[in-house]
Coordinates of C-alpha atoms in Angstrom, one line a residue:
Chain A
M1 CA -25.1 -20.0 2.0
T2 CA -22.7 -19.9 -0.9
W3 CA -19.2 -18.5 -0.8
L4 CA -16.8 -17.6 -3.6
V5 CA -13.2 -18.8 -3.1
T6 CA -10.8 -16.8 -5.2
G7 CA -7.6 -18.8 -5.9
G8 CA -9.6 -21.9 -5.1
A9 CA -7.5 -24.0 -7.4
G10 CA -4.3 -23.3 -5.4
Y11 CA -2.7 -25.4 -2.7
I12 CA -4.4 -23.5 0.2
G13 CA -7.5 -22.6 -1.8
S14 CA -8.2 -26.2 -2.7
H15 CA -8.1 -27.1 1.0
V16 CA -10.4 -24.2 1.8
V17 CA -12.9 -25.4 -0.8
R18 CA -12.8 -28.9 0.8
A19 CA -13.3 -27.5 4.3
F20 CA -16.3 -25.4 3.2
A21 CA -17.8 -28.4 1.4
A22 CA -17.2 -30.7 4.4
D23 CA -19.1 -28.1 6.5
G24 CA -22.0 -28.1 4.2
I25 CA -21.4 -24.7 2.6
D26 CA -21.8 -24.3 -1.1
V27 CA -18.7 -23.0 -2.9
V28 CA -17.9 -21.3 -6.2
V29 CA -14.2 -21.1 -7.4
I30 CA -12.6 -18.4 -9.5
D31 CA -9.0 -18.9 -10.4
D32 CA -6.8 -18.0 -13.5
L33 CA -4.7 -21.2 -13.0
S34 CA -1.5 -19.1 -13.1
S35 CA -0.3 -21.0 -10.1
G36 CA -3.4 -23.1 -9.2
K37 CA -3.8 -26.5 -10.9
P38 CA -6.9 -27.9 -12.6
E39 CA -6.3 -31.2 -10.8
F40 CA -6.7 -29.4 -7.4
L41 CA -10.3 -28.4 -8.2
V42 CA -12.9 -30.2 -6.2
E43 CA -15.4 -32.2 -8.3
G44 CA -18.8 -30.7 -8.5
V45 CA -17.8 -27.2 -7.4
P46 CA -18.6 -24.6 -10.0
F47 CA -15.5 -23.1 -11.5
V48 CA -14.8 -19.8 -13.3
E49 CA -11.4 -19.7 -15.0
A50 CA -10.5 -16.1 -14.9
N51 CA -8.3 -13.4 -13.3
L52 CA -10.0 -11.0 -10.9
L53 CA -9.0 -8.2 -13.2
D54 CA -11.6 -9.5 -15.6
S55 CA -14.6 -7.7 -14.1
A56 CA -17.2 -9.4 -16.1
A57 CA -16.1 -12.8 -15.0
T58 CA -15.8 -11.7 -11.4
R59 CA -19.4 -10.3 -11.6
K60 CA -20.6 -13.6 -12.9
A61 CA -18.8 -15.6 -10.2
L62 CA -20.3 -13.4 -7.5
E63 CA -23.9 -14.2 -8.5
G64 CA -25.9 -15.6 -5.6
V65 CA -22.9 -15.5 -3.3
S66 CA -23.0 -14.2 0.3
G67 CA -19.3 -13.9 0.9
V68 CA -15.8 -14.3 -0.5
V69 CA -12.7 -15.9 0.7
H70 CA -10.0 -14.0 -1.2
L71 CA -6.9 -16.0 -1.7
A72 CA -6.0 -15.3 -5.3
G73 CA -2.7 -13.4 -5.9
Y74 CA 0.9 -13.6 -6.6
K75 CA 2.3 -15.6 -3.6
Y76 CA 6.0 -15.8 -4.0
A77 CA 7.4 -13.4 -1.4
G78 CA 11.0 -13.8 -2.3
V79 CA 10.6 -13.5 -6.1
S80 CA 8.2 -10.6 -5.6
V81 CA 11.4 -8.5 -5.2
E82 CA 12.1 -9.1 -8.9
K83 CA 8.5 -8.5 -10.0
P84 CA 7.2 -5.7 -7.8
M85 CA 4.8 -4.2 -10.4
H86 CA 3.4 -7.7 -11.3
T87 CA 2.9 -8.3 -7.6
Y88 CA 1.0 -5.1 -7.1
T89 CA -1.1 -5.6 -10.2
Q90 CA -2.1 -9.2 -9.2
N91 CA -2.5 -8.4 -5.5
I92 CA -3.8 -4.8 -5.3
S93 CA -5.4 -3.8 -8.6
A94 CA -7.1 -7.2 -8.7
M95 CA -8.4 -6.8 -5.1
V96 CA -9.6 -3.3 -5.8
S97 CA -11.5 -4.7 -8.8
L98 CA -12.9 -7.5 -6.6
L99 CA -14.1 -5.1 -3.9
N100 CA -15.7 -2.9 -6.5
E101 CA -17.6 -5.8 -8.0
M102 CA -18.6 -7.1 -4.5
A103 CA -20.0 -3.6 -3.6
A104 CA -21.9 -3.5 -6.9
A105 CA -23.3 -7.0 -6.3
G106 CA -24.1 -6.3 -2.6
V107 CA -21.8 -9.0 -1.4
A108 CA -20.7 -7.7 2.1
N109 CA -18.6 -10.5 3.6
I110 CA -14.9 -11.2 3.0
V111 CA -12.2 -13.3 4.5
F112 CA -8.8 -12.2 3.2
S113 CA -5.7 -14.3 2.9
S114 CA -3.0 -12.2 4.5
S115 CA 0.4 -13.3 5.7
A116 CA 2.9 -13.1 8.5
G117 CA 4.9 -11.3 5.7
V118 CA 3.2 -8.1 6.9
Y119 CA 5.5 -8.3 10.0
G120 CA 8.7 -8.5 8.0
T121 CA 11.4 -9.6 10.3
P122 CA 9.7 -9.0 13.6
K123 CA 11.7 -7.9 16.6
D124 CA 9.3 -9.7 18.9
E125 CA 9.9 -13.4 19.2
V126 CA 6.2 -14.0 19.9
V127 CA 4.2 -12.2 17.3
T128 CA 0.8 -10.9 18.3
E129 CA -1.6 -8.9 16.2
Q130 CA -0.3 -5.8 18.0
T131 CA 3.2 -6.3 16.7
A132 CA 3.9 -3.4 14.3
P133 CA 3.7 -4.3 10.6
D134 CA 7.0 -3.8 8.7
P135 CA 6.8 -5.6 5.4
Q136 CA 10.1 -6.3 3.7
S137 CA 9.1 -7.4 0.3
P138 CA 6.5 -6.2 -2.4
Y139 CA 4.5 -9.4 -1.4
G140 CA 4.4 -8.4 2.2
E141 CA 3.5 -4.8 1.3
T142 CA 0.6 -6.0 -0.8
K143 CA -0.7 -8.0 2.1
Q144 CA -0.5 -5.0 4.3
V145 CA -2.2 -2.9 1.7
G146 CA -4.9 -5.5 1.2
E147 CA -5.7 -5.2 4.9
W148 CA -5.9 -1.4 4.5
L149 CA -8.2 -1.8 1.5
L150 CA -10.7 -3.8 3.6
A151 CA -10.7 -1.3 6.5
D152 CA -11.1 1.6 4.0
Q153 CA -13.8 0.0 2.0
A154 CA -15.7 -0.9 5.2
K155 CA -15.9 2.9 6.0
A156 CA -17.4 3.5 2.5
V157 CA -19.8 0.6 1.9
P158 CA -21.3 -2.1 4.0
L159 CA -18.6 -4.7 4.5
N160 CA -17.9 -7.3 7.2
Y161 CA -14.3 -8.5 7.0
T162 CA -11.4 -10.1 8.6
A163 CA -7.8 -10.9 7.4
L164 CA -6.0 -14.0 8.4
R165 CA -2.3 -13.7 8.7
Y166 CA -0.9 -17.1 7.8
F167 CA 2.4 -18.3 9.2
N168 CA 4.2 -21.1 7.4
V169 CA 1.5 -23.3 5.9
V170 CA 2.5 -26.9 5.3
G171 CA 1.3 -30.4 4.8
S172 CA -1.7 -31.7 3.0
G173 CA -5.3 -32.8 3.7
D174 CA -5.7 -34.6 0.4
P175 CA -3.3 -37.0 -1.2
K176 CA -3.8 -35.2 -4.6
V177 CA -3.1 -31.7 -3.3
Y178 CA 0.4 -30.5 -2.4
D179 CA 2.4 -27.3 -2.0
A180 CA 4.2 -27.0 -5.4
S181 CA 6.1 -23.8 -4.5
P182 CA 9.7 -24.1 -5.3
Y183 CA 10.5 -21.6 -2.5
N184 CA 9.0 -23.3 0.6
L185 CA 10.9 -25.6 2.9
F186 CA 8.6 -28.6 2.9
P187 CA 8.3 -28.9 -0.9
I188 CA 12.1 -28.2 -1.3
V189 CA 12.9 -31.1 1.1
C190 CA 10.3 -33.4 -0.5
N191 CA 11.6 -32.6 -4.0
L192 CA 15.3 -33.2 -3.1
L193 CA 14.5 -36.4 -1.3
T194 CA 12.4 -37.7 -4.2
Q195 CA 15.4 -37.0 -6.4
G196 CA 17.9 -38.7 -4.1
K197 CA 19.5 -35.4 -3.2
I198 CA 20.4 -34.1 0.3
P199 CA 18.6 -31.1 1.7
Q200 CA 20.7 -28.2 3.1
I201 CA 20.3 -26.2 6.3
Y202 CA 21.0 -22.5 5.9
G203 CA 22.3 -21.1 9.2
T204 CA 23.4 -23.2 12.1
D205 CA 24.7 -20.4 14.3
H206 CA 21.4 -18.9 15.4
P207 CA 21.0 -18.3 19.1
T208 CA 18.5 -21.2 19.4
P209 CA 18.9 -24.6 21.2
D210 CA 20.1 -26.4 18.0
G211 CA 21.5 -23.4 16.2
T212 CA 18.9 -23.5 13.4
S213 CA 16.1 -20.9 12.9
I214 CA 12.8 -21.5 14.5
K215 CA 9.5 -20.7 12.7
D216 CA 5.9 -21.4 13.3
Y217 CA 4.2 -24.1 11.0
V218 CA 0.5 -24.8 10.6
H219 CA -1.2 -27.6 8.8
V220 CA -3.1 -26.5 5.8
A221 CA -6.2 -28.5 6.7
D222 CA -6.3 -26.8 10.1
L223 CA -5.7 -23.4 8.4
A224 CA -8.6 -24.1 6.0
R225 CA -11.0 -24.7 9.0
A226 CA -10.2 -21.2 10.3
H227 CA -11.7 -19.8 7.0
V228 CA -14.9 -21.7 7.6
A229 CA -15.2 -20.4 11.2
A230 CA -14.5 -16.9 10.0
A231 CA -17.0 -17.2 7.1
R232 CA -19.7 -18.5 9.4
A233 CA -19.1 -15.8 11.9
L234 CA -19.3 -13.0 9.3
D235 CA -22.3 -14.6 7.6
S236 CA -24.2 -14.6 10.9
G237 CA -23.5 -10.9 11.3
K238 CA -20.8 -11.2 13.9
T239 CA -18.0 -8.6 13.9
L240 CA -14.5 -10.1 13.9
E241 CA -11.2 -8.5 14.6
P242 CA -9.6 -6.9 11.5
V243 CA -6.7 -9.4 11.7
Y244 CA -5.9 -12.8 13.2
N245 CA -2.6 -14.6 13.3
L246 CA -2.9 -18.2 12.2
G247 CA 0.0 -20.0 13.8
S248 CA 0.6 -23.0 16.0
G249 CA 2.0 -20.9 18.9
T250 CA 4.9 -23.4 18.8
G251 CA 8.2 -23.0 17.1
T252 CA 9.9 -25.7 15.2
S253 CA 13.6 -25.5 14.1
V254 CA 14.8 -26.4 10.7
R255 CA 16.8 -29.2 12.2
E256 CA 13.7 -30.6 13.9
I257 CA 11.9 -30.6 10.5
M258 CA 14.8 -32.5 8.9
D259 CA 14.6 -35.0 11.7
A260 CA 10.9 -35.4 11.1
A261 CA 11.6 -35.8 7.3
R262 CA 14.0 -38.6 8.1
R263 CA 11.6 -40.4 10.5
V264 CA 8.6 -40.0 8.1
T265 CA 10.3 -40.9 4.8
G266 CA 12.6 -43.6 6.2
I267 CA 15.4 -42.0 4.2
D268 CA 18.5 -41.7 6.3
F269 CA 20.2 -38.5 5.4
T270 CA 22.4 -35.9 7.1
P271 CA 21.6 -32.3 5.9
T272 CA 24.5 -30.3 4.5
E273 CA 25.0 -27.0 6.2
G274 CA 25.4 -23.5 4.7
P275 CA 25.6 -20.0 5.9
R276 CA 22.5 -18.0 7.1
R277 CA 20.5 -16.3 4.5
P278 CA 20.3 -12.5 4.9
G279 CA 17.3 -11.3 6.9
D280 CA 16.3 -14.8 8.1
P281 CA 15.2 -14.3 11.7
S282 CA 16.3 -16.7 14.4
R283 CA 12.9 -17.2 16.0
V284 CA 9.4 -16.2 15.0
V285 CA 6.4 -17.8 16.7
A286 CA 2.9 -16.6 16.4
S287 CA 0.6 -15.9 19.3
G288 CA -2.7 -17.6 18.2
E289 CA -4.7 -16.4 21.2
L290 CA -7.1 -14.2 19.3
A291 CA -7.9 -16.9 16.7
A292 CA -8.4 -19.4 19.6
R293 CA -10.8 -17.0 21.3
D294 CA -12.9 -15.8 18.4
L295 CA -12.7 -18.7 15.9
E296 CA -12.2 -21.5 18.3
W297 CA -9.2 -22.4 16.2
K298 CA -5.9 -24.1 16.8
N299 CA -3.4 -26.1 14.8
T300 CA -4.0 -29.8 15.7
H301 CA -1.1 -31.5 13.9
T302 CA 2.4 -32.4 15.1
V303 CA 5.4 -31.7 12.9
D304 CA 5.7 -35.4 12.0
E305 CA 2.1 -35.5 10.9
M306 CA 2.6 -32.3 8.9
F307 CA 5.6 -33.7 7.1
A308 CA 4.0 -37.1 6.6
S309 CA 1.0 -35.6 4.9
A310 CA 3.2 -33.4 2.7
W311 CA 5.4 -36.4 1.8
E312 CA 2.4 -38.5 1.0
A313 CA 0.9 -36.0 -1.4
W314 CA 4.2 -35.1 -3.0
P315 CA 4.3 -36.4 -6.6
K316 CA 7.1 -39.0 -6.8
G317 CA 8.1 -39.6 -10.4
Chain B
M1 CA 16.8 17.1 -21.4
T2 CA 13.0 16.6 -21.6
W3 CA 10.8 15.7 -18.6
L4 CA 7.3 14.4 -18.6
V5 CA 5.0 16.0 -16.0
T6 CA 2.0 13.8 -15.1
G7 CA -0.9 15.9 -13.8
G8 CA 0.7 19.0 -15.5
A9 CA -2.6 20.7 -16.0
G10 CA -3.2 20.8 -12.2
Y11 CA -2.6 23.6 -9.8
I12 CA 0.8 22.3 -8.6
G13 CA 1.6 20.6 -12.0
S14 CA 1.1 23.8 -13.9
H15 CA 3.6 25.5 -11.6
V16 CA 6.1 22.7 -12.0
V17 CA 5.8 23.0 -15.8
R18 CA 6.5 26.7 -15.5
A19 CA 9.5 26.1 -13.2
F20 CA 11.0 23.6 -15.6
A21 CA 10.4 25.9 -18.6
A22 CA 12.0 28.8 -16.7
D23 CA 15.0 26.7 -16.0
G24 CA 15.4 25.8 -19.7
I25 CA 14.2 22.2 -19.4
D26 CA 11.8 20.9 -22.1
V27 CA 8.5 19.5 -20.8
V28 CA 5.7 17.3 -22.0
V29 CA 2.4 17.1 -20.0
I30 CA 0.0 14.2 -19.6
D31 CA -3.2 14.9 -17.8
D32 CA -6.7 13.5 -18.0
L33 CA -8.2 16.9 -17.0
S34 CA -10.3 15.2 -14.3
S35 CA -9.2 17.9 -11.8
G36 CA -6.6 19.8 -14.0
K37 CA -7.9 22.6 -16.2
P38 CA -7.1 23.3 -19.8
E39 CA -6.5 26.9 -19.0
F40 CA -3.7 25.9 -16.6
L41 CA -1.7 24.4 -19.5
V42 CA 1.4 26.3 -20.5
E43 CA 1.4 27.5 -24.1
G44 CA 3.8 25.7 -26.4
V45 CA 4.2 22.7 -24.0
P46 CA 3.2 19.4 -25.8
F47 CA 0.1 18.0 -24.1
V48 CA -1.3 14.4 -24.1
E49 CA -4.9 14.3 -22.7
A50 CA -5.1 10.9 -21.1
N51 CA -5.2 9.0 -17.9
L52 CA -2.0 7.0 -17.0
L53 CA -4.1 3.8 -17.0
D54 CA -4.1 4.3 -20.8
S55 CA -0.8 2.6 -21.4
A56 CA -0.6 3.4 -25.1
A57 CA -1.0 7.2 -24.4
T58 CA 1.5 7.0 -21.6
R59 CA 4.0 5.2 -23.9
K60 CA 3.6 8.0 -26.5
A61 CA 4.0 10.7 -23.8
L62 CA 7.3 9.0 -22.6
E63 CA 8.9 9.2 -26.1
G64 CA 12.3 11.1 -25.9
V65 CA 11.9 11.8 -22.2
S66 CA 14.7 11.3 -19.6
G67 CA 12.6 11.6 -16.5
V68 CA 9.1 12.0 -15.0
V69 CA 7.6 14.2 -12.4
H70 CA 4.6 12.2 -11.2
L71 CA 1.9 14.4 -9.8
A72 CA -1.2 12.9 -11.4
G73 CA -3.7 11.3 -9.0
Y74 CA -6.7 11.6 -6.9
K75 CA -5.8 14.4 -4.5
Y76 CA -8.7 15.0 -2.1
A77 CA -7.5 13.4 1.2
G78 CA -10.7 13.9 3.1
V79 CA -13.1 12.7 0.4
S80 CA -10.8 9.7 -0.3
V81 CA -12.5 8.1 2.7
E82 CA -15.7 7.9 0.7
K83 CA -14.0 6.7 -2.5
P84 CA -11.2 4.4 -1.4
M85 CA -11.2 2.1 -4.4
H86 CA -11.2 5.1 -6.8
T87 CA -8.3 6.5 -4.9
Y88 CA -6.3 3.3 -5.1
T89 CA -7.1 2.9 -8.8
Q90 CA -6.1 6.4 -9.7
N91 CA -3.0 6.6 -7.4
I92 CA -1.7 3.0 -7.3
S93 CA -2.9 1.1 -10.4
A94 CA -2.0 4.2 -12.5
M95 CA 1.4 4.5 -10.9
V96 CA 2.1 0.8 -11.5
S97 CA 1.2 1.3 -15.1
L98 CA 3.4 4.4 -15.4
L99 CA 6.4 2.6 -13.8
N100 CA 5.9 -0.4 -16.2
E101 CA 5.8 1.9 -19.2
M102 CA 8.9 3.8 -17.9
A103 CA 10.8 0.5 -17.5
A104 CA 9.8 -0.5 -21.0
A105 CA 10.9 2.8 -22.4
G106 CA 14.1 2.9 -20.4
V107 CA 13.1 6.1 -18.6
A108 CA 15.0 5.8 -15.3
N109 CA 14.4 9.0 -13.4
I110 CA 11.3 9.9 -11.4
V111 CA 10.3 12.6 -8.9
F112 CA 7.2 11.6 -7.0
S113 CA 4.6 13.9 -5.5
S114 CA 4.1 12.5 -2.1
S115 CA 2.4 14.2 0.9
A116 CA 2.7 15.0 4.6
G117 CA -0.5 12.8 4.6
V118 CA 1.8 9.8 5.0
Y119 CA 2.5 10.9 8.5
G120 CA -1.2 11.0 9.4
T121 CA -1.6 12.9 12.7
P122 CA 2.1 12.9 13.8
K123 CA 2.9 12.8 17.5
D124 CA 6.1 14.8 16.8
E125 CA 5.5 18.5 16.5
V126 CA 8.5 18.9 14.2
V127 CA 8.2 16.3 11.5
T128 CA 11.4 14.9 10.0
E129 CA 11.7 12.3 7.4
Q130 CA 12.4 9.8 10.2
T131 CA 9.0 10.4 11.8
A132 CA 7.1 7.1 11.4
P133 CA 4.5 7.1 8.7
D134 CA 1.0 6.4 9.9
P135 CA -1.4 7.4 7.1
Q136 CA -5.0 8.0 8.2
S137 CA -6.9 8.1 4.9
P138 CA -6.9 6.1 1.6
Y139 CA -5.2 9.2 0.1
G140 CA -2.4 9.1 2.7
E141 CA -2.0 5.3 2.3
T142 CA -1.6 5.6 -1.5
K143 CA 1.1 8.2 -1.1
Q144 CA 2.9 5.8 1.3
V145 CA 2.4 2.9 -1.1
G146 CA 3.7 5.1 -4.0
E147 CA 6.9 5.5 -2.1
W148 CA 7.1 1.8 -1.6
L149 CA 6.5 1.2 -5.3
L150 CA 9.6 3.4 -6.1
A151 CA 11.8 1.6 -3.6
D152 CA 10.6 -1.8 -4.9
Q153 CA 11.0 -0.9 -8.6
A154 CA 14.5 0.5 -8.0
K155 CA 15.5 -3.0 -6.8
A156 CA 14.1 -4.6 -9.9
V157 CA 15.1 -2.2 -12.7
P158 CA 17.4 0.8 -13.1
L159 CA 15.6 3.7 -11.4
N160 CA 16.7 6.9 -9.8
Y161 CA 14.0 8.4 -7.7
T162 CA 12.9 10.6 -4.9
A163 CA 9.6 11.4 -3.3
L164 CA 8.7 14.9 -2.1
R165 CA 6.4 15.0 0.9
Y166 CA 4.4 18.3 0.5
F167 CA 3.1 20.1 3.5
N168 CA 0.3 22.6 2.8
V169 CA 0.8 24.0 -0.6
V170 CA -0.7 27.5 -1.1
G171 CA -0.5 30.7 -3.2
S172 CA 0.1 31.2 -6.8
G173 CA 3.0 32.0 -9.1
D174 CA 0.8 32.9 -12.1
P175 CA -2.3 35.1 -12.0
K176 CA -4.2 32.6 -14.1
V177 CA -3.5 29.5 -11.9
Y178 CA -5.1 29.0 -8.6
D179 CA -5.9 26.1 -6.2
A180 CA -9.5 25.3 -7.0
S181 CA -9.8 22.6 -4.3
P182 CA -13.0 23.1 -2.2
Y183 CA -11.3 21.4 0.7
N184 CA -8.2 23.6 1.3
L185 CA -8.1 26.6 3.6
F186 CA -6.8 29.2 1.2
P187 CA -9.4 28.6 -1.5
I188 CA -12.1 28.3 1.0
V189 CA -11.3 31.7 2.5
C190 CA -10.9 33.3 -1.0
N191 CA -14.2 31.8 -2.1
L192 CA -16.1 33.0 1.0
L193 CA -14.6 36.5 0.9
T194 CA -15.4 36.8 -2.9
Q195 CA -19.0 35.9 -2.1
G196 CA -19.2 38.4 0.8
K197 CA -19.3 35.6 3.4
I198 CA -17.4 35.2 6.6
P199 CA -14.8 32.5 7.0
Q200 CA -14.9 30.2 10.1
I201 CA -12.2 29.0 12.4
Y202 CA -12.6 25.4 13.5
G203 CA -11.1 25.0 17.0
T204 CA -10.0 27.8 19.2
D205 CA -9.0 25.8 22.2
H206 CA -5.8 24.2 20.9
P207 CA -2.8 24.5 23.2
T208 CA -1.2 27.1 20.9
P209 CA -0.5 30.8 21.6
D210 CA -3.7 32.0 19.9
G211 CA -5.7 28.7 20.4
T212 CA -5.9 27.9 16.7
S213 CA -4.1 25.0 15.0
I214 CA -0.7 25.6 13.5
K215 CA 0.3 24.1 10.2
D216 CA 3.2 24.4 7.8
Y217 CA 2.5 26.3 4.6
V218 CA 4.7 26.5 1.4
H219 CA 4.3 28.7 -1.6
V220 CA 3.6 26.6 -4.7
A221 CA 6.2 28.4 -6.8
D222 CA 8.8 27.6 -4.2
L223 CA 7.6 24.0 -4.1
A224 CA 7.8 23.8 -7.9
R225 CA 11.5 24.8 -7.8
A226 CA 12.3 21.8 -5.6
H227 CA 11.1 19.6 -8.4
V228 CA 13.5 21.2 -10.8
A229 CA 16.4 20.8 -8.4
A230 CA 15.4 17.1 -7.8
A231 CA 15.1 16.5 -11.6
R232 CA 18.5 18.0 -12.3
A233 CA 20.1 16.0 -9.6
L234 CA 18.6 12.7 -10.8
D235 CA 19.3 13.5 -14.4
S236 CA 23.0 14.1 -13.6
G237 CA 23.2 10.7 -11.9
K238 CA 23.2 11.9 -8.3
T239 CA 21.5 9.7 -5.7
L240 CA 18.9 11.5 -3.6
E241 CA 17.3 10.5 -0.4
P242 CA 14.1 8.4 -0.9
V243 CA 12.0 11.1 0.6
Y244 CA 12.2 14.8 1.4
N245 CA 9.8 16.9 3.4
L246 CA 8.9 20.2 1.6
G247 CA 7.8 22.5 4.3
S248 CA 8.7 26.0 5.5
G249 CA 10.0 24.9 8.9
T250 CA 7.7 27.6 10.3
G251 CA 4.2 27.1 11.6
T252 CA 1.4 29.5 11.0
S253 CA -1.9 29.4 12.9
V254 CA -5.3 29.6 11.3
R255 CA -5.9 32.9 13.0
E256 CA -2.6 34.3 11.6
I257 CA -3.9 33.3 8.1
M258 CA -7.2 35.0 8.7
D259 CA -5.2 38.2 9.8
A260 CA -3.2 37.9 6.6
A261 CA -6.4 37.6 4.6
R262 CA -7.8 40.7 6.2
R263 CA -4.6 42.7 5.5
V264 CA -4.2 41.5 2.0
T265 CA -7.8 41.8 0.8
G266 CA -8.6 44.9 2.7
I267 CA -11.9 43.2 3.7
D268 CA -12.5 43.8 7.4
F269 CA -14.0 40.6 8.8
T270 CA -14.0 38.7 12.1
P271 CA -14.0 35.0 11.5
T272 CA -16.8 33.0 13.2
E273 CA -15.7 30.2 15.5
G274 CA -16.7 26.6 15.6
P275 CA -15.6 23.4 17.4
R276 CA -12.4 21.5 16.5
R277 CA -12.7 19.0 13.7
P278 CA -11.9 15.4 14.7
G279 CA -8.3 14.4 14.2
D280 CA -7.1 18.0 13.5
P281 CA -3.7 18.2 15.1
S282 CA -2.7 21.3 17.2
R283 CA 0.7 21.8 15.7
V284 CA 2.5 20.2 12.7
V285 CA 5.6 21.8 11.4
A286 CA 8.0 20.2 8.9
S287 CA 11.7 20.0 9.3
G288 CA 13.1 21.0 5.9
E289 CA 16.7 20.3 6.7
L290 CA 17.2 17.5 4.2
A291 CA 15.7 19.5 1.3
A292 CA 17.9 22.5 2.3
R293 CA 21.0 20.3 2.3
D294 CA 20.5 18.3 -0.9
L295 CA 18.2 20.5 -3.0
E296 CA 19.3 23.8 -1.7
W297 CA 15.7 24.5 -1.3
K298 CA 13.6 26.6 1.1
N299 CA 10.3 28.4 1.1
T300 CA 10.9 32.1 0.4
H301 CA 7.5 33.6 0.9
T302 CA 5.8 35.1 3.9
V303 CA 2.3 34.2 4.8
D304 CA 1.1 37.7 3.5
E305 CA 2.8 37.1 0.2
M306 CA 1.3 33.6 0.0
F307 CA -2.2 34.8 0.7
A308 CA -1.8 37.8 -1.6
S309 CA -0.8 35.6 -4.5
A310 CA -3.7 33.2 -3.9
W311 CA -6.1 36.1 -3.7
E312 CA -4.8 37.7 -6.9
A313 CA -5.2 34.5 -8.9
W314 CA -8.6 33.6 -7.3
P315 CA -11.4 34.1 -10.0
K316 CA -13.7 36.8 -8.7
G317 CA -17.0 36.7 -10.6

């Protein structure tokens, strides 16, 4: 059993590769290093440096593989608004090319990295897989379209698939691997604290107990395990649901995260406060019932553990 | 004022080119002739034979152009189920490439050929632009995604746009130009009658007055005029709605079309009858109020006129 991990040099991809290796599954990585980092690659894992739009390289990477975890893509939801065509090329044209090459190679299993971004700003406080998709950015749209591509392709060629809709992925399972995104809360806080600056809270008048917005955070190492469970299920011929939410089922407010950051780092700070950002929902929490049922999966880390692992891995000067 | 018509050698595209020319607007055509026909090209209109994925050819075709009518694409909704990746490549990757080249060339107006296919099988009998999209085929999905691409790109670069959701386009405005699709009702009936065969009605137990399903048909020459109105509006800086239905607002049953075919052709036949086809809705009629208001547009042909023009243009041996 060998699986290909696209985007395997990225923050999440690197954890997925580690989780597969830890479970005794051979892995190959393809990544163009546009946002992935060479130092996130796992030693001994075969690596093809290429973009999925390079069909020949993809074909080579698929040799001897029984399934694919597809994480490669343009991942910055907010900035995707400024680069919609780039986002579609990297996330849709590349996935079409991958699915074509998989069909040609007879590789019939795929676990797709989707996102809570498909829900946009959900009206439901507890988001289930039945909550209507309503993507609000090119990034969110491409994740929705990626799910359509899978369902469509499965009607045309043999394909077992599932899509995992990640909520906010944080923390680290390896001291060398961290979320380097300049747009996510945990790295923003780590970065500011490292520089001796004070993090800011945007929006303190939400209708929540402490006034700050509540989101659902999952530890990246837990998230990675869900991919192993999905891959093993598909590889053994089991049919999975087309989509699973991966969330903790618990909401954490921005203020609670700041409190965790203070406890974990020992840096005594009081966040500055600014106005709400447009479109930021007050409370979004995932229902993780389906993933618990079919993948025997749940988030196992507390917020303090999540922040501590992020902080430990964060490069400090 | 010069506009580029992508897919201008197709059945609808050819009519659009004629409508622009008749209105005194210069036109350039780009078409890869994968389903368009050289004999549908209008004499004297510059023609680039290329697929939109050929960026250099697209760039050349865009020279001196102030807007684009984008009709090129894979158009067979039913068959798209068997060729989902091909459909996405031709309809999405190609449109992304076109929008990139338009941005590079500073061409900021586009009228997009969308489809009632974005609605899937609508629950509403009268479909307005507010009816929730629910595409049911790769083709319908790509039309929905095409509309997203326009809205996304308009947030990133200067772009005036609208999308026209066609209902069932039939008839002919030129005796040399006909709908050659083997999947559409009018050409199927024309083809069978030409061969001395009897057309079949699928489904006679719908809850409609005559038991056959009711759809909304528009004459292709009327449809083409809507593109001219939209192009003139955008070219003069007017903002249009993101989408307009193009339908007659009137439903016609399959049996009524068979009756029209009998009257028009003089061939006395009684259609055979078969079971409903899965997913075929009983009644779908467009509201054309928005197009009437903003484009001063309506369908001006009766069903007999539509069938007569289709029959006249249909190649008979």
